[in-house]
Coordinates of C-alpha atoms and ligand atoms in Angstrom, one line a residue:
X1 CA 107.8 86.0 121.0
X2 CA 104.9 88.4 120.3
X3 CA 104.9 89.1 116.5
X4 CA 102.3 90.2 113.5
X5 CA 103.1 89.9 110.3
X6 CA 101.2 92.0 107.4
X7 CA 101.7 91.0 103.7
X8 CA 101.2 94.0 101.5
X9 CA 101.1 94.1 97.7
X10 CA 102.9 96.1 95.1
X11 CA 100.2 97.8 92.6
X12 CA 100.3 99.2 89.3
X13 CA 97.8 101.8 87.9
X14 CA 95.9 100.7 84.3
X15 CA 94.8 104.3 84.2
X16 CA 96.6 107.4 85.6
X17 CA 94.6 110.3 84.2
X18 CA 96.5 113.2 86.0
X19 CA 94.8 116.4 85.8
X20 CA 96.5 120.5 86.7
X21 CA 98.6 121.2 89.2
X22 CA 96.4 122.0 92.7
X23 CA 97.2 125.2 94.8
X24 CA 98.6 122.5 97.4
X25 CA 101.3 121.2 94.5
X26 CA 99.3 118.2 93.9
X27 CA 97.5 116.8 91.0
X28 CA 94.1 115.3 90.6
X29 CA 93.8 111.9 89.6
X30 CA 91.5 109.8 88.4
X31 CA 93.1 106.5 88.0
X32 CA 92.2 102.5 88.5
X33 CA 94.6 101.0 91.1
X34 CA 95.5 96.9 90.5
X35 CA 97.6 95.1 93.8
X36 CA 99.8 92.9 92.0
X37 CA 101.3 89.9 93.4
X38 CA 104.7 90.8 94.6
X39 CA 104.3 91.7 98.5
X40 CA 106.6 93.9 101.2
X41 CA 106.2 91.6 104.9
X42 CA 106.7 94.0 107.5
X43 CA 106.3 91.9 111.0
X44 CA 106.2 94.2 115.0
X45 CA 107.1 92.7 118.1
X46 CA 107.1 94.8 121.5
X47 CA 110.1 96.9 121.6
X48 CA 111.4 100.2 123.6
X49 CA 110.8 102.6 121.5
X50 CA 110.6 102.1 117.8
X51 CA 113.7 100.6 115.8
X52 CA 113.0 98.9 112.4
X53 CA 115.2 96.4 110.1
X54 CA 115.4 96.3 106.5
X55 CA 116.4 92.6 104.6
X56 CA 115.2 91.1 100.8
X57 CA 116.3 92.1 97.3
X58 CA 115.4 96.1 97.4
X59 CA 116.8 96.3 101.4
X60 CA 120.4 97.7 99.9
X61 CA 120.0 101.7 100.3
X62 CA 117.0 101.5 102.0
X63 CA 117.1 104.0 104.7
X64 CA 116.2 102.7 108.1
X65 CA 115.4 106.1 109.8
X66 CA 112.9 108.3 110.5
X67 CA 112.2 109.1 106.8
X68 CA 111.8 106.0 106.3
X69 CA 107.6 105.8 105.4
X70 CA 107.1 102.7 108.0
X71 CA 108.7 104.4 110.6
X72 CA 106.4 108.0 110.1
X73 CA 103.6 105.1 109.7
X74 CA 104.3 103.6 113.2
X75 CA 104.5 107.1 114.9
X76 CA 101.5 108.9 112.6
X77 CA 99.5 105.5 113.9
X78 CA 100.8 106.1 117.6
X79 CA 99.9 109.8 117.6
X80 CA 97.1 109.2 116.6
X81 CA 95.8 106.9 119.1
X82 CA 97.5 108.2 121.6
X83 CA 99.5 105.4 123.0
X84 CA 103.6 105.5 122.9
X85 CA 104.8 104.6 119.8
X86 CA 106.9 101.3 120.9
X87 CA 107.7 98.7 118.0
X88 CA 110.4 96.6 116.6
X89 CA 109.6 96.5 112.9
X90 CA 111.0 95.2 110.4
X91 CA 110.3 94.6 106.7
X92 CA 111.3 92.0 103.9
X93 CA 111.5 94.2 100.6
X94 CA 110.8 92.4 97.6
X95 CA 109.2 95.0 95.7
X96 CA 111.5 96.8 93.7
X97 CA 111.9 100.5 95.4
X98 CA 111.4 104.3 93.6
X99 CA 109.9 101.4 91.0
X100 CA 106.5 103.3 90.5
X101 CA 104.6 100.3 92.4
X102 CA 104.3 101.6 95.6
X103 CA 107.0 99.9 97.5
X104 CA 106.7 102.5 100.2
X105 CA 103.4 102.5 100.9
X106 CA 102.9 99.0 101.3
X107 CA 105.4 98.9 103.9
X108 CA 103.5 101.9 105.5
X109 CA 99.8 100.3 105.3
X110 CA 101.8 97.2 106.5
X111 CA 103.2 98.7 109.6
X112 CA 99.4 100.4 110.3
X113 CA 97.9 97.4 110.0
X114 CA 100.3 95.5 112.4
X115 CA 101.1 98.1 114.8
X116 CA 97.0 98.6 115.2
X117 CA 97.1 94.7 116.2
X118 CA 100.2 94.9 118.3
X119 CA 98.8 97.4 120.3
X120 CA 95.4 96.3 120.3
X121 CA 93.6 99.2 118.7
X122 CA 90.3 99.0 117.8
X123 CA 90.0 101.3 114.8
X124 CA 87.7 101.4 112.5
X125 CA 88.6 100.7 108.4
X126 CA 87.9 104.8 107.9
X127 CA 90.7 105.9 110.5
X128 CA 93.0 103.6 110.0
X129 CA 92.5 105.2 105.9
X130 CA 92.4 108.9 107.1
X131 CA 95.9 108.4 109.1
X132 CA 97.3 106.4 105.8
X133 CA 96.5 109.4 103.8
X134 CA 98.3 111.3 106.3
X135 CA 101.3 109.7 105.1
X136 CA 100.6 109.6 101.5
X137 CA 98.4 109.3 98.7
X138 CA 99.1 105.7 97.7
X139 CA 98.8 103.7 101.1
X140 CA 94.8 103.9 101.2
X141 CA 94.7 101.8 98.7
X142 CA 98.1 99.9 99.9
X143 CA 95.8 98.5 102.8
X144 CA 93.1 98.4 100.5
X145 CA 94.0 96.0 97.9
X146 CA 92.1 94.3 95.0
X147 CA 91.4 96.7 92.3
X148 CA 89.9 100.4 92.6
X149 CA 89.5 103.7 91.2
X150 CA 91.2 105.9 92.9
X151 CA 89.8 110.1 93.2
X152 CA 92.0 113.2 95.1
X153 CA 95.3 112.9 95.1
X154 CA 94.0 109.3 94.8
X155 CA 92.9 108.6 98.3
X156 CA 89.6 108.6 97.6
X157 CA 88.5 104.3 96.3
X158 CA 85.8 102.8 95.5
X159 CA 86.5 99.3 95.0
X160 CA 85.8 97.7 91.3
X161 CA 84.7 94.4 90.4
X162 CA 88.0 92.5 87.9
X163 CA 85.9 89.3 86.3
X164 CA 89.6 87.3 85.3
X165 CA 92.8 87.2 86.9
X166 CA 94.9 89.0 84.9
X167 CA 99.0 88.2 84.3
X168 CA 101.1 91.2 84.1
X169 CA 105.0 91.4 83.4
X170 CA 107.3 93.7 85.6
X171 CA 109.9 95.3 83.4
X172 CA 112.1 96.4 86.4
X173 CA 114.6 99.1 85.2
X174 CA 118.0 99.8 86.8
X175 CA 118.2 102.7 89.1
X176 CA 115.2 104.8 90.4
X177 CA 112.8 107.6 89.2
X178 CA 111.2 110.6 91.7
X179 CA 107.9 110.5 91.7
X180 CA 107.8 114.5 92.6
X181 CA 110.9 115.4 89.6
X182 CA 108.0 113.3 87.1
X183 CA 104.8 115.1 88.1
X184 CA 107.3 118.3 87.7
X185 CA 108.6 117.2 84.6
X186 CA 104.7 116.7 83.2
X187 CA 104.4 120.1 84.4
X188 CA 107.0 121.2 82.1
X189 CA 105.7 118.9 79.0
X190 CA 102.3 120.5 79.5
X191 CA 103.9 124.4 80.1
X192 CA 100.4 126.7 79.7
X193 CA 98.4 124.9 78.1
X194 CA 94.7 123.7 80.2
X195 CA 94.5 120.9 81.5
X196 CA 91.3 118.5 81.0
X197 CA 90.0 117.3 84.6
X198 CA 91.0 113.8 85.1
X199 CA 89.0 110.7 83.8
X200 CA 89.1 107.1 83.9
X201 CA 86.8 107.0 81.4
X202 CA 84.6 103.7 80.5
X203 CA 86.4 101.5 78.5
X204 CA 89.2 100.0 81.0
X205 CA 86.4 99.9 84.2
X206 CA 84.3 97.5 81.9
X207 CA 87.0 95.9 79.8
X208 CA 88.2 94.9 83.8
X209 CA 85.0 93.7 84.8
X210 CA 84.6 91.7 81.3
X211 CA 88.0 90.1 82.5
X212 CA 88.7 90.5 78.8
X213 CA 92.3 90.8 78.5
X214 CA 92.6 91.9 75.0
X215 CA 90.2 94.6 76.2
X216 CA 92.4 96.2 79.1
X217 CA 95.6 95.8 76.9
X218 CA 93.7 98.5 74.7
X219 CA 92.7 101.1 77.6
X220 CA 96.3 101.1 79.2
X221 CA 97.2 104.8 79.9
X222 CA 99.2 106.4 81.5
X223 CA 99.4 111.0 81.6
X224 CA 102.7 110.4 83.2
X225 CA 104.2 108.2 81.2
X226 CA 105.3 110.6 78.8
X227 CA 107.3 112.7 81.6
X228 CA 108.8 109.8 83.0
X229 CA 109.8 108.5 79.2
X230 CA 111.9 112.0 79.0
X231 CA 113.6 111.7 82.2
X232 CA 114.8 108.4 81.5
X233 CA 114.7 107.8 77.5
X234 CA 115.6 104.0 77.5
X235 CA 112.1 103.6 78.5
X236 CA 111.2 104.0 75.3
X237 CA 113.5 100.8 74.1
X238 CA 111.7 99.2 76.8
X239 CA 108.0 99.9 76.3
X240 CA 108.9 98.9 71.9
X241 CA 110.5 95.6 73.2
X242 CA 107.5 94.4 75.3
X243 CA 105.1 95.1 72.4
X244 CA 107.4 93.5 69.7
X245 CA 107.7 90.6 71.9
X246 CA 103.4 90.4 71.6
X247 CA 102.4 91.9 75.3
X248 CA 98.6 93.1 74.3
X249 CA 99.7 96.3 75.9
X250 CA 101.9 98.0 77.8
X251 CA 102.9 101.2 80.0
X252 CA 105.1 102.8 82.3
X253 CA 103.8 101.7 85.8
X254 CA 102.6 104.1 87.5
X255 CA 106.0 107.3 87.6
X256 CA 108.4 104.9 86.7
X257 CA 110.7 103.5 86.3
X258 CA 108.7 100.0 85.8
X259 CA 107.1 99.0 82.6
X260 CA 104.2 96.6 82.9
X261 CA 103.0 94.6 80.5
X262 CA 100.2 92.9 80.0
X263 CA 99.9 88.8 78.8
X264 CA 97.3 86.6 77.3
X265 CA 97.8 83.8 80.2
X266 CA 100.5 82.9 82.8
X267 CA 102.5 80.8 80.4
X268 CA 102.4 83.8 78.0
X269 CA 103.6 86.4 81.0
X270 CA 106.5 83.2 81.6
X271 CA 107.6 83.5 77.9
X272 CA 107.0 87.4 77.7
X273 CA 109.5 87.6 80.9
X274 CA 111.8 85.3 78.7
X275 CA 112.4 87.3 76.2
X276 CA 112.3 90.6 78.1
X277 CA 114.7 89.7 80.5
X278 CA 116.8 88.6 77.5
X279 CA 116.2 91.8 75.3
X280 CA 118.9 93.7 77.7
X281 CA 116.2 96.6 78.0
X282 CA 115.2 96.2 81.2
X283 CA 117.3 94.4 84.7
X284 CA 114.8 92.4 85.7
X285 CA 112.1 90.5 84.3
X286 CA 108.4 89.3 86.9
X287 CA 105.5 88.0 86.4
X288 CA 102.4 88.2 88.4
X289 CA 98.9 88.1 88.5
X290 CA 96.2 90.5 89.8
X291 CA 94.0 91.7 91.3
X292 CA 95.9 90.5 94.5
X293 CA 94.7 91.0 98.1
Ligands
C5P301 O1 101.8 111.9 98.4 P1 103.1 111.2 98.0 O2 104.1 111.6 98.8 O3 103.4 109.9 97.2 O4 103.2 112.2 97.0 C1 105.1 112.5 96.0 C2 104.9 113.5 95.6 O5 104.2 113.2 93.8 C3 104.5 114.9 96.1 O6 105.2 115.1 96.7 C4 103.7 115.4 94.5 O7 105.0 115.6 94.2 C5 103.4 114.1 93.6 N1 102.4 114.1 93.5 C6 101.0 114.9 93.7 N2 99.8 114.7 92.5 C7 99.3 113.6 93.5 C8 100.2 112.6 93.9 C9 101.4 113.3 94.1 O8 101.8 116.0 92.4 N3 98.1 113.2 93.0

């Protein structure tokens, strides 16, 4: 049977600078997206209407109904192309859910790619990116992968060069954090203080271009971190443990609760992951590298 397979990576944000809340409820961002080697896999086959089945270590508890971002992506693409939504989707989830790794966005991006091929749609990258942006702020980057600077809600992207492979440890937490709840907590913490326009700055792009892990470690920054830690105080222990174990730097990934640590090289990442797992300050420690395609 005809089947199209799309493999899509998780992302981390080495820099996440959050501006003031906009009238539409979103926040202007300036961020660096960096895809890492942890993948969900989307399979699309001909079907009658839309169906979705989920498998893999992080499938438990994820709804397979119309609220799933993969199903919404199939409908959005069909509406855009004016074709019927006829597809049997299966998603294998290796990316933890509601973890700050954009797993749902990866599934949406994989669905867009797989359905576009299955339905033989002749869409430009720009058209696909516009459908992606209608589904969520992180979906356009999930389509693109690699490393990119994101502005606007995160949907305006510009690829940035990375001079060397970087080795990371993802300290996955038990349970989830809701992205809207973390942004709302940030607004509470900021109260009515005047918030500057978001900026990625120069240090991270320069460190990435040079492929200098020490400099990348020093430049890691996430404006959502304080809000995520205030909702999940145990994350402070996770971050401290990574620093104590010699990570070059560590931050909460996106809106959390995953924490991400940078290692000197692959061997250091393996040691760091062993130490993190043994510390009991995370549920699981995964070794990944980036940028991933
Ligand atoms: O775009 P997405 O569906 O991923 O956003 C989820 C929620 O995260 C939004 O409803 C909003 O509360 C928050 N968000 C934001 N500003 C952004 C991206 C997300 O406030 N740039």
